[in-house]
């Protein structure tokens, strides 16, 4: 039997086991996918289990996507560029770290038939997921990527890797075609991002990486003012699908049941 795992801290709320175990079942695979809360000191020993084939694949979530890197043998080019790993596998006795968040975001945007090419994108947040989103936006040929973060030094750090981005002050909302919330603001009910929606105009895309709650205040306000809103649910499902495909060499389907599982 193959063992898969998602690690993080906290991890109770992760929906990855639900999703992966559903795909394992419908594909009649002899495998199980569990979640494990870890401390940073336990990462090294965990990777040993991958090397010894006790664990066949790991998904990594907050706060270990970067901290796990020193224990891996090799990074994919995507993981290297973003310094972020969410998928681990063994290939020819080498423990590889990859990042499927980039593909997850790209496929989610393509799924709603939004064409990023030539667009001006405002990215809010410079935390763990932001490098993956920037890389995806660049691949999709965004015309301009503006980044705004409460702690500006973090945005400046990102600019060292992604020279194409431009930094704007936190609180300033310049003109844009697409705005992305990659901060954690909105996870809690009473949280809001300070945007004057009356000045934004209409026909823009508001994308929130958050999918629980399914409609943050950011998305609600966007829709009320004649803009399109999309949450992070499809990104989450597509990143999981990409990991599953790497580990099991088959592409699991995304059907109504899958969409319902992530609620
Ligand atoms: P990490 O910073 O550890 O990678 P994250 O959850 O990936 O954590 O990122 C949190 C993001 O939400 C950051 O961009 C953070 O801004 P700071 O870099 O200034 O901390 C942003 N964020 C969280 N709470 C916020 C708040 N109250 N106001 C504005 N931004 C906030």
PDB file of C-alpha atoms and ligand atoms in Angstrom:
ATOM      1  CA  UNK A   1       0.000   0.000   0.000  1.00  0.00           C
ATOM      2  CA  UNK A   2       1.234   3.483  -0.875  1.00  0.00           C
ATOM      3  CA  UNK A   3       1.336   6.179   1.790  1.00  0.00           C
ATOM      4  CA  UNK A   4       0.735   9.832   1.019  1.00  0.00           C
ATOM      5  CA  UNK A   5       0.772  12.718   3.436  1.00  0.00           C
ATOM      6  CA  UNK A   6       0.066  16.409   3.746  1.00  0.00           C
ATOM      7  CA  UNK A   7       2.196  18.183   6.334  1.00  0.00           C
ATOM      8  CA  UNK A   8       1.707  21.580   7.895  1.00  0.00           C
ATOM      9  CA  UNK A   9       1.079  23.376  11.154  1.00  0.00           C
ATOM     10  CA  UNK A  10      -1.842  23.775  11.738  1.00  0.00           C
ATOM     11  CA  UNK A  11      -3.193  20.985   9.536  1.00  0.00           C
ATOM     12  CA  UNK A  12      -6.639  20.039  10.987  1.00  0.00           C
ATOM     13  CA  UNK A  13      -8.535  22.036   8.378  1.00  0.00           C
ATOM     14  CA  UNK A  14      -6.714  20.696   5.322  1.00  0.00           C
ATOM     15  CA  UNK A  15      -9.112  19.314   2.709  1.00  0.00           C
ATOM     16  CA  UNK A  16      -6.349  17.528   0.780  1.00  0.00           C
ATOM     17  CA  UNK A  17      -7.001  14.095   2.406  1.00  0.00           C
ATOM     18  CA  UNK A  18     -10.702  14.226   1.438  1.00  0.00           C
ATOM     19  CA  UNK A  19      -9.836  15.030  -2.162  1.00  0.00           C
ATOM     20  CA  UNK A  20      -6.947  12.596  -2.620  1.00  0.00           C
ATOM     21  CA  UNK A  21      -8.702   9.711  -0.856  1.00  0.00           C
ATOM     22  CA  UNK A  22     -11.710  10.218  -3.135  1.00  0.00           C
ATOM     23  CA  UNK A  23      -9.469  10.007  -6.219  1.00  0.00           C
ATOM     24  CA  UNK A  24      -7.642   6.977  -4.738  1.00  0.00           C
ATOM     25  CA  UNK A  25     -10.984   5.230  -4.249  1.00  0.00           C
ATOM     26  CA  UNK A  26     -12.501   5.908  -7.656  1.00  0.00           C
ATOM     27  CA  UNK A  27      -9.280   4.820  -9.350  1.00  0.00           C
ATOM     28  CA  UNK A  28      -9.084   1.609  -7.273  1.00  0.00           C
ATOM     29  CA  UNK A  29      -5.590   2.385  -6.024  1.00  0.00           C
ATOM     30  CA  UNK A  30      -4.098   0.642  -3.022  1.00  0.00           C
ATOM     31  CA  UNK A  31      -3.133   3.775  -1.157  1.00  0.00           C
ATOM     32  CA  UNK A  32      -3.995   6.087   1.707  1.00  0.00           C
ATOM     33  CA  UNK A  33      -3.527   9.840   2.153  1.00  0.00           C
ATOM     34  CA  UNK A  34      -3.213  11.214   5.699  1.00  0.00           C
ATOM     35  CA  UNK A  35      -2.517  14.582   7.301  1.00  0.00           C
ATOM     36  CA  UNK A  36       0.200  15.206   9.852  1.00  0.00           C
ATOM     37  CA  UNK A  37       0.920  18.192  12.047  1.00  0.00           C
ATOM     38  CA  UNK A  38       4.672  18.629  12.378  1.00  0.00           C
ATOM     39  CA  UNK A  39       7.266  20.791  14.033  1.00  0.00           C
ATOM     40  CA  UNK A  40      10.136  22.134  11.935  1.00  0.00           C
ATOM     41  CA  UNK A  41      12.568  19.836  13.790  1.00  0.00           C
ATOM     42  CA  UNK A  42      10.750  16.793  12.369  1.00  0.00           C
ATOM     43  CA  UNK A  43      11.161  17.641   8.683  1.00  0.00           C
ATOM     44  CA  UNK A  44      14.508  15.923   8.174  1.00  0.00           C
ATOM     45  CA  UNK A  45      13.411  12.539   9.526  1.00  0.00           C
ATOM     46  CA  UNK A  46      10.268  12.710   7.401  1.00  0.00           C
ATOM     47  CA  UNK A  47      12.288  13.066   4.216  1.00  0.00           C
ATOM     48  CA  UNK A  48      14.296  10.009   5.289  1.00  0.00           C
ATOM     49  CA  UNK A  49      11.001   8.081   5.153  1.00  0.00           C
ATOM     50  CA  UNK A  50      10.557   9.195   1.543  1.00  0.00           C
ATOM     51  CA  UNK A  51      14.077   8.052   0.689  1.00  0.00           C
ATOM     52  CA  UNK A  52      13.349   4.671   2.308  1.00  0.00           C
ATOM     53  CA  UNK A  53      10.085   4.369   0.409  1.00  0.00           C
ATOM     54  CA  UNK A  54       7.930   4.347   3.544  1.00  0.00           C
ATOM     55  CA  UNK A  55       6.162   7.456   2.254  1.00  0.00           C
ATOM     56  CA  UNK A  56       5.445   7.756  -1.480  1.00  0.00           C
ATOM     57  CA  UNK A  57       4.488  11.387  -1.730  1.00  0.00           C
ATOM     58  CA  UNK A  58       4.087  14.473   0.424  1.00  0.00           C
ATOM     59  CA  UNK A  59       2.129  17.676   0.025  1.00  0.00           C
ATOM     60  CA  UNK A  60       3.571  20.565   1.967  1.00  0.00           C
ATOM     61  CA  UNK A  61       1.526  23.455   3.252  1.00  0.00           C
ATOM     62  CA  UNK A  62       1.956  26.486   5.536  1.00  0.00           C
ATOM     63  CA  UNK A  63       4.489  27.085   7.111  1.00  0.00           C
ATOM     64  CA  UNK A  64       6.904  24.545   5.572  1.00  0.00           C
ATOM     65  CA  UNK A  65       6.857  25.229   1.811  1.00  0.00           C
ATOM     66  CA  UNK A  66      10.205  26.983   2.064  1.00  0.00           C
ATOM     67  CA  UNK A  67      11.662  25.374   5.217  1.00  0.00           C
ATOM     68  CA  UNK A  68      11.559  21.914   3.667  1.00  0.00           C
ATOM     69  CA  UNK A  69      13.974  22.841   0.861  1.00  0.00           C
ATOM     70  CA  UNK A  70      17.325  22.131   2.647  1.00  0.00           C
ATOM     71  CA  UNK A  71      16.301  18.487   3.182  1.00  0.00           C
ATOM     72  CA  UNK A  72      15.513  17.726  -0.476  1.00  0.00           C
ATOM     73  CA  UNK A  73      17.973  16.453  -3.102  1.00  0.00           C
ATOM     74  CA  UNK A  74      16.658  18.379  -6.065  1.00  0.00           C
ATOM     75  CA  UNK A  75      14.147  21.080  -6.967  1.00  0.00           C
ATOM     76  CA  UNK A  76      12.125  21.450 -10.142  1.00  0.00           C
ATOM     77  CA  UNK A  77      12.718  24.741 -11.952  1.00  0.00           C
ATOM     78  CA  UNK A  78       9.361  26.045 -10.673  1.00  0.00           C
ATOM     79  CA  UNK A  79      10.204  25.187  -7.042  1.00  0.00           C
ATOM     80  CA  UNK A  80      13.660  26.697  -7.472  1.00  0.00           C
ATOM     81  CA  UNK A  81      12.400  29.987  -8.851  1.00  0.00           C
ATOM     82  CA  UNK A  82       9.647  30.391  -6.241  1.00  0.00           C
ATOM     83  CA  UNK A  83      11.661  28.809  -3.381  1.00  0.00           C
ATOM     84  CA  UNK A  84       8.405  27.071  -2.556  1.00  0.00           C
ATOM     85  CA  UNK A  85       7.678  23.333  -2.509  1.00  0.00           C
ATOM     86  CA  UNK A  86       4.214  21.836  -2.171  1.00  0.00           C
ATOM     87  CA  UNK A  87       4.835  18.391  -3.705  1.00  0.00           C
ATOM     88  CA  UNK A  88       7.566  15.872  -2.896  1.00  0.00           C
ATOM     89  CA  UNK A  89       8.314  12.608  -4.692  1.00  0.00           C
ATOM     90  CA  UNK A  90      11.108  10.106  -5.179  1.00  0.00           C
ATOM     91  CA  UNK A  91      12.571   9.676  -8.650  1.00  0.00           C
ATOM     92  CA  UNK A  92      15.569   7.397  -9.332  1.00  0.00           C
ATOM     93  CA  UNK A  93      16.406   7.454  -5.596  1.00  0.00           C
ATOM     94  CA  UNK A  94      16.415  11.244  -5.584  1.00  0.00           C
ATOM     95  CA  UNK A  95      13.971  13.216  -3.424  1.00  0.00           C
ATOM     96  CA  UNK A  96      12.498  15.915  -5.645  1.00  0.00           C
ATOM     97  CA  UNK A  97      10.594  19.035  -4.566  1.00  0.00           C
ATOM     98  CA  UNK A  98       8.128  20.562  -7.001  1.00  0.00           C
ATOM     99  CA  UNK A  99       5.547  23.346  -6.883  1.00  0.00           C
ATOM    100  CA  UNK A 100       2.111  22.651  -8.401  1.00  0.00           C
ATOM    101  CA  UNK A 101       0.572  25.898  -7.071  1.00  0.00           C
ATOM    102  CA  UNK A 102       1.765  27.638 -10.236  1.00  0.00           C
ATOM    103  CA  UNK A 103      -0.034  25.179 -12.495  1.00  0.00           C
ATOM    104  CA  UNK A 104      -3.022  25.273 -10.108  1.00  0.00           C
ATOM    105  CA  UNK A 105      -3.399  29.024 -10.487  1.00  0.00           C
ATOM    106  CA  UNK A 106      -2.833  28.946 -14.236  1.00  0.00           C
ATOM    107  CA  UNK A 107      -5.444  26.232 -14.829  1.00  0.00           C
ATOM    108  CA  UNK A 108      -7.962  27.967 -12.547  1.00  0.00           C
ATOM    109  CA  UNK A 109      -7.655  31.179 -14.578  1.00  0.00           C
ATOM    110  CA  UNK A 110      -7.891  29.290 -17.873  1.00  0.00           C
ATOM    111  CA  UNK A 111     -10.938  27.406 -16.568  1.00  0.00           C
ATOM    112  CA  UNK A 112     -12.868  30.672 -16.216  1.00  0.00           C
ATOM    113  CA  UNK A 113     -11.626  31.701 -19.676  1.00  0.00           C
ATOM    114  CA  UNK A 114      -9.884  34.836 -18.476  1.00  0.00           C
ATOM    115  CA  UNK A 115      -7.080  35.977 -20.748  1.00  0.00           C
ATOM    116  CA  UNK A 116      -4.259  37.428 -18.648  1.00  0.00           C
ATOM    117  CA  UNK A 117      -2.089  38.380 -21.612  1.00  0.00           C
ATOM    118  CA  UNK A 118      -1.636  42.144 -21.887  1.00  0.00           C
ATOM    119  CA  UNK A 119      -3.448  42.781 -18.605  1.00  0.00           C
ATOM    120  CA  UNK A 120      -2.433  44.957 -15.678  1.00  0.00           C
ATOM    121  CA  UNK A 121      -2.556  42.881 -12.497  1.00  0.00           C
ATOM    122  CA  UNK A 122      -2.474  44.153  -8.920  1.00  0.00           C
ATOM    123  CA  UNK A 123      -1.298  41.506  -6.455  1.00  0.00           C
ATOM    124  CA  UNK A 124      -2.043  42.110  -2.781  1.00  0.00           C
ATOM    125  CA  UNK A 125       0.296  40.241  -0.430  1.00  0.00           C
ATOM    126  CA  UNK A 126       3.891  39.054  -0.485  1.00  0.00           C
ATOM    127  CA  UNK A 127       3.529  35.905   1.630  1.00  0.00           C
ATOM    128  CA  UNK A 128       3.986  32.220   0.867  1.00  0.00           C
ATOM    129  CA  UNK A 129       1.762  31.926  -2.209  1.00  0.00           C
ATOM    130  CA  UNK A 130       2.769  35.166  -3.951  1.00  0.00           C
ATOM    131  CA  UNK A 131       5.897  33.906  -5.790  1.00  0.00           C
ATOM    132  CA  UNK A 132       3.831  31.097  -7.357  1.00  0.00           C
ATOM    133  CA  UNK A 133       1.202  33.560  -8.536  1.00  0.00           C
ATOM    134  CA  UNK A 134       3.801  35.947  -9.962  1.00  0.00           C
ATOM    135  CA  UNK A 135       5.483  33.125 -11.888  1.00  0.00           C
ATOM    136  CA  UNK A 136       2.117  31.976 -13.281  1.00  0.00           C
ATOM    137  CA  UNK A 137       1.156  35.552 -14.261  1.00  0.00           C
ATOM    138  CA  UNK A 138       4.481  36.034 -16.038  1.00  0.00           C
ATOM    139  CA  UNK A 139       4.051  32.715 -17.878  1.00  0.00           C
ATOM    140  CA  UNK A 140       0.591  33.877 -18.959  1.00  0.00           C
ATOM    141  CA  UNK A 141       2.173  37.088 -20.267  1.00  0.00           C
ATOM    142  CA  UNK A 142       0.596  39.660 -17.998  1.00  0.00           C
ATOM    143  CA  UNK A 143       1.557  43.104 -19.246  1.00  0.00           C
ATOM    144  CA  UNK A 144       2.234  44.527 -15.790  1.00  0.00           C
ATOM    145  CA  UNK A 145       2.378  42.983 -12.310  1.00  0.00           C
ATOM    146  CA  UNK A 146       2.011  45.464  -9.457  1.00  0.00           C
ATOM    147  CA  UNK A 147       2.554  44.201  -5.932  1.00  0.00           C
ATOM    148  CA  UNK A 148       1.409  45.740  -2.693  1.00  0.00           C
ATOM    149  CA  UNK A 149       2.190  44.413   0.776  1.00  0.00           C
ATOM    150  CA  UNK A 150       1.739  45.823   4.277  1.00  0.00           C
ATOM    151  CA  UNK A 151       5.405  45.069   4.999  1.00  0.00           C
ATOM    152  CA  UNK A 152       7.066  46.612   1.959  1.00  0.00           C
ATOM    153  CA  UNK A 153      10.450  44.918   2.530  1.00  0.00           C
ATOM    154  CA  UNK A 154       8.830  41.570   1.679  1.00  0.00           C
ATOM    155  CA  UNK A 155       7.672  42.943  -1.677  1.00  0.00           C
ATOM    156  CA  UNK A 156      11.194  44.271  -2.246  1.00  0.00           C
ATOM    157  CA  UNK A 157      12.587  40.802  -1.564  1.00  0.00           C
ATOM    158  CA  UNK A 158      10.282  39.338  -4.198  1.00  0.00           C
ATOM    159  CA  UNK A 159      11.465  41.929  -6.700  1.00  0.00           C
ATOM    160  CA  UNK A 160      15.006  40.561  -6.369  1.00  0.00           C
ATOM    161  CA  UNK A 161      13.787  37.309  -7.963  1.00  0.00           C
ATOM    162  CA  UNK A 162      11.016  38.714 -10.135  1.00  0.00           C
ATOM    163  CA  UNK A 163      12.532  41.827 -11.689  1.00  0.00           C
ATOM    164  CA  UNK A 164       9.407  42.392 -13.766  1.00  0.00           C
ATOM    165  CA  UNK A 165       7.204  43.370 -10.799  1.00  0.00           C
ATOM    166  CA  UNK A 166       6.528  46.918  -9.640  1.00  0.00           C
ATOM    167  CA  UNK A 167       5.957  47.804  -6.004  1.00  0.00           C
ATOM    168  CA  UNK A 168       3.091  50.043  -4.949  1.00  0.00           C
ATOM    169  CA  UNK A 169       2.416  51.338  -1.463  1.00  0.00           C
ATOM    170  CA  UNK A 170       0.058  49.351   0.792  1.00  0.00           C
ATOM    171  CA  UNK A 171      -3.328  51.068   0.656  1.00  0.00           C
ATOM    172  CA  UNK A 172      -2.807  52.624  -2.775  1.00  0.00           C
ATOM    173  CA  UNK A 173      -5.096  51.134  -5.403  1.00  0.00           C
ATOM    174  CA  UNK A 174      -3.856  52.067  -8.882  1.00  0.00           C
ATOM    175  CA  UNK A 175      -5.796  51.263 -12.028  1.00  0.00           C
ATOM    176  CA  UNK A 176      -5.879  47.522 -12.835  1.00  0.00           C
ATOM    177  CA  UNK A 177      -7.634  44.864 -14.937  1.00  0.00           C
ATOM    178  CA  UNK A 178      -7.272  42.080 -12.392  1.00  0.00           C
ATOM    179  CA  UNK A 179      -6.734  42.259  -8.629  1.00  0.00           C
ATOM    180  CA  UNK A 180      -5.626  39.275  -6.560  1.00  0.00           C
ATOM    181  CA  UNK A 181      -5.931  38.867  -2.809  1.00  0.00           C
ATOM    182  CA  UNK A 182      -2.987  36.743  -1.730  1.00  0.00           C
ATOM    183  CA  UNK A 183      -3.053  38.012   1.847  1.00  0.00           C
ATOM    184  CA  UNK A 184      -4.711  36.147   4.678  1.00  0.00           C
ATOM    185  CA  UNK A 185      -7.224  38.986   5.093  1.00  0.00           C
ATOM    186  CA  UNK A 186     -10.721  37.544   4.724  1.00  0.00           C
ATOM    187  CA  UNK A 187     -10.060  34.176   6.331  1.00  0.00           C
ATOM    188  CA  UNK A 188     -11.803  35.538   9.413  1.00  0.00           C
ATOM    189  CA  UNK A 189     -15.355  36.855   9.058  1.00  0.00           C
ATOM    190  CA  UNK A 190     -14.801  40.423  10.158  1.00  0.00           C
ATOM    191  CA  UNK A 191     -11.676  41.078   8.075  1.00  0.00           C
ATOM    192  CA  UNK A 192     -11.752  43.356   5.099  1.00  0.00           C
ATOM    193  CA  UNK A 193      -9.240  44.909   2.724  1.00  0.00           C
ATOM    194  CA  UNK A 194      -9.354  48.648   2.528  1.00  0.00           C
ATOM    195  CA  UNK A 195     -10.409  49.314  -1.057  1.00  0.00           C
ATOM    196  CA  UNK A 196     -12.588  52.173  -2.265  1.00  0.00           C
ATOM    197  CA  UNK A 197     -14.774  50.143  -4.606  1.00  0.00           C
ATOM    198  CA  UNK A 198     -16.518  53.248  -5.960  1.00  0.00           C
ATOM    199  CA  UNK A 199     -13.240  54.216  -7.649  1.00  0.00           C
ATOM    200  CA  UNK A 200     -12.395  50.804  -9.106  1.00  0.00           C
ATOM    201  CA  UNK A 201     -14.834  50.819 -12.019  1.00  0.00           C
ATOM    202  CA  UNK A 202     -16.468  47.721 -13.469  1.00  0.00           C
ATOM    203  CA  UNK A 203     -15.578  44.780 -15.702  1.00  0.00           C
ATOM    204  CA  UNK A 204     -12.507  43.783 -13.673  1.00  0.00           C
ATOM    205  CA  UNK A 205     -11.597  40.393 -12.282  1.00  0.00           C
ATOM    206  CA  UNK A 206     -11.292  40.048  -8.522  1.00  0.00           C
ATOM    207  CA  UNK A 207      -9.505  36.839  -7.593  1.00  0.00           C
ATOM    208  CA  UNK A 208      -9.221  35.654  -3.994  1.00  0.00           C
ATOM    209  CA  UNK A 209      -6.807  32.847  -3.149  1.00  0.00           C
ATOM    210  CA  UNK A 210      -9.035  32.147  -0.108  1.00  0.00           C
ATOM    211  CA  UNK A 211     -11.763  29.542  -0.701  1.00  0.00           C
ATOM    212  CA  UNK A 212     -13.052  29.130   2.837  1.00  0.00           C
ATOM    213  CA  UNK A 213     -15.158  31.232   3.321  1.00  0.00           C
ATOM    214  CA  UNK A 214     -16.221  30.795  -0.307  1.00  0.00           C
ATOM    215  CA  UNK A 215     -17.132  34.456  -0.628  1.00  0.00           C
ATOM    216  CA  UNK A 216     -14.966  36.910   1.283  1.00  0.00           C
ATOM    217  CA  UNK A 217     -15.954  40.558   1.716  1.00  0.00           C
ATOM    218  CA  UNK A 218     -13.446  41.287  -1.062  1.00  0.00           C
ATOM    219  CA  UNK A 219     -15.408  39.105  -3.508  1.00  0.00           C
ATOM    220  CA  UNK A 220     -18.833  40.251  -2.278  1.00  0.00           C
ATOM    221  CA  UNK A 221     -17.973  43.929  -2.725  1.00  0.00           C
ATOM    222  CA  UNK A 222     -16.472  43.230  -6.148  1.00  0.00           C
ATOM    223  CA  UNK A 223     -19.632  41.580  -7.426  1.00  0.00           C
ATOM    224  CA  UNK A 224     -21.844  44.343  -6.018  1.00  0.00           C
ATOM    225  CA  UNK A 225     -19.924  46.883  -8.063  1.00  0.00           C
ATOM    226  CA  UNK A 226     -20.219  45.040 -11.385  1.00  0.00           C
ATOM    227  CA  UNK A 227     -16.981  43.103 -11.297  1.00  0.00           C
ATOM    228  CA  UNK A 228     -16.341  39.407 -11.670  1.00  0.00           C
ATOM    229  CA  UNK A 229     -15.195  37.429  -8.630  1.00  0.00           C
ATOM    230  CA  UNK A 230     -13.494  34.078  -8.357  1.00  0.00           C
ATOM    231  CA  UNK A 231     -12.278  32.273  -5.231  1.00  0.00           C
ATOM    232  CA  UNK A 232      -9.303  29.947  -4.773  1.00  0.00           C
ATOM    233  CA  UNK A 233     -11.223  26.672  -4.826  1.00  0.00           C
ATOM    234  CA  UNK A 234     -10.288  25.669  -8.365  1.00  0.00           C
ATOM    235  CA  UNK A 235      -6.650  26.604  -7.763  1.00  0.00           C
ATOM    236  CA  UNK A 236      -6.670  24.298  -4.759  1.00  0.00           C
ATOM    237  CA  UNK A 237      -8.246  21.448  -6.749  1.00  0.00           C
ATOM    238  CA  UNK A 238      -5.918  21.849  -9.739  1.00  0.00           C
ATOM    239  CA  UNK A 239      -2.770  21.881  -7.567  1.00  0.00           C
ATOM    240  CA  UNK A 240      -3.996  18.674  -5.928  1.00  0.00           C
ATOM    241  CA  UNK A 241      -4.737  17.120  -9.324  1.00  0.00           C
ATOM    242  CA  UNK A 242      -1.220  17.944 -10.516  1.00  0.00           C
ATOM    243  CA  UNK A 243       0.337  16.315  -7.416  1.00  0.00           C
ATOM    244  CA  UNK A 244      -1.837  13.212  -7.812  1.00  0.00           C
ATOM    245  CA  UNK A 245      -0.780  12.934 -11.441  1.00  0.00           C
ATOM    246  CA  UNK A 246       2.923  13.047 -10.534  1.00  0.00           C
ATOM    247  CA  UNK A 247       2.593  10.332  -7.874  1.00  0.00           C
ATOM    248  CA  UNK A 248       0.166   7.972  -9.590  1.00  0.00           C
ATOM    249  CA  UNK A 249       0.814   8.612 -13.287  1.00  0.00           C
ATOM    250  CA  UNK A 250      -2.843   9.217 -13.960  1.00  0.00           C
ATOM    251  CA  UNK A 251      -4.944  12.358 -14.176  1.00  0.00           C
ATOM    252  CA  UNK A 252      -7.899  12.205 -11.787  1.00  0.00           C
ATOM    253  CA  UNK A 253     -11.161  13.750 -12.975  1.00  0.00           C
ATOM    254  CA  UNK A 254     -12.598  16.958 -11.586  1.00  0.00           C
ATOM    255  CA  UNK A 255     -16.336  16.383 -11.431  1.00  0.00           C
ATOM    256  CA  UNK A 256     -19.275  17.740  -9.434  1.00  0.00           C
ATOM    257  CA  UNK A 257     -18.433  15.436  -6.528  1.00  0.00           C
ATOM    258  CA  UNK A 258     -14.903  16.817  -6.348  1.00  0.00           C
ATOM    259  CA  UNK A 259     -16.249  20.388  -6.369  1.00  0.00           C
ATOM    260  CA  UNK A 260     -18.615  19.455  -3.501  1.00  0.00           C
ATOM    261  CA  UNK A 261     -15.853  17.846  -1.451  1.00  0.00           C
ATOM    262  CA  UNK A 262     -14.069  21.172  -1.226  1.00  0.00           C
ATOM    263  CA  UNK A 263     -16.664  23.170   0.635  1.00  0.00           C
TER     264      UNK A 263
HETATM  265  P1  LIG B   1       3.879  34.377   5.524  1.00  0.00           P
HETATM  266  O1  LIG B   1       4.059  35.873   5.541  1.00  0.00           O
HETATM  267  O2  LIG B   1       4.388  33.685   6.736  1.00  0.00           O
HETATM  268  O3  LIG B   1       4.319  33.745   4.260  1.00  0.00           O
HETATM  269  P2  LIG B   1       1.248  34.085   4.583  1.00  0.00           P
HETATM  270  O4  LIG B   1      -0.005  33.649   5.270  1.00  0.00           O
HETATM  271  O5  LIG B   1       1.710  33.342   3.415  1.00  0.00           O
HETATM  272  O6  LIG B   1       2.328  34.154   5.698  1.00  0.00           O
HETATM  273  O7  LIG B   1       1.107  35.606   4.139  1.00  0.00           O
HETATM  274  C1  LIG B   1       0.310  36.457   4.807  1.00  0.00           C
HETATM  275  C2  LIG B   1       0.100  37.680   3.912  1.00  0.00           C
HETATM  276  O8  LIG B   1      -1.028  38.386   4.386  1.00  0.00           O
HETATM  277  C3  LIG B   1       1.264  38.645   3.966  1.00  0.00           C
HETATM  278  O9  LIG B   1       1.351  39.310   2.737  1.00  0.00           O
HETATM  279  C4  LIG B   1       0.828  39.581   5.092  1.00  0.00           C
HETATM  280  O10 LIG B   1       1.400  40.851   5.056  1.00  0.00           O
HETATM  281  P3  LIG B   1       2.764  41.141   5.866  1.00  0.00           P
HETATM  282  O11 LIG B   1       3.854  40.605   4.986  1.00  0.00           O
HETATM  283  O12 LIG B   1       2.801  42.611   6.029  1.00  0.00           O
HETATM  284  O13 LIG B   1       2.653  40.396   7.175  1.00  0.00           O
HETATM  285  C5  LIG B   1      -0.634  39.686   4.790  1.00  0.00           C
HETATM  286  N1  LIG B   1      -1.418  40.108   5.957  1.00  0.00           N
HETATM  287  C6  LIG B   1      -1.785  39.347   7.013  1.00  0.00           C
HETATM  288  N2  LIG B   1      -2.506  40.078   7.902  1.00  0.00           N
HETATM  289  C7  LIG B   1      -2.592  41.334   7.383  1.00  0.00           C
HETATM  290  C8  LIG B   1      -3.215  42.547   7.803  1.00  0.00           C
HETATM  291  N3  LIG B   1      -3.893  42.625   8.955  1.00  0.00           N
HETATM  292  N4  LIG B   1      -3.106  43.627   7.006  1.00  0.00           N
HETATM  293  C9  LIG B   1      -2.429  43.561   5.831  1.00  0.00           C
HETATM  294  N5  LIG B   1      -1.825  42.461   5.389  1.00  0.00           N
HETATM  295  C10 LIG B   1      -1.902  41.350   6.133  1.00  0.00           C
END
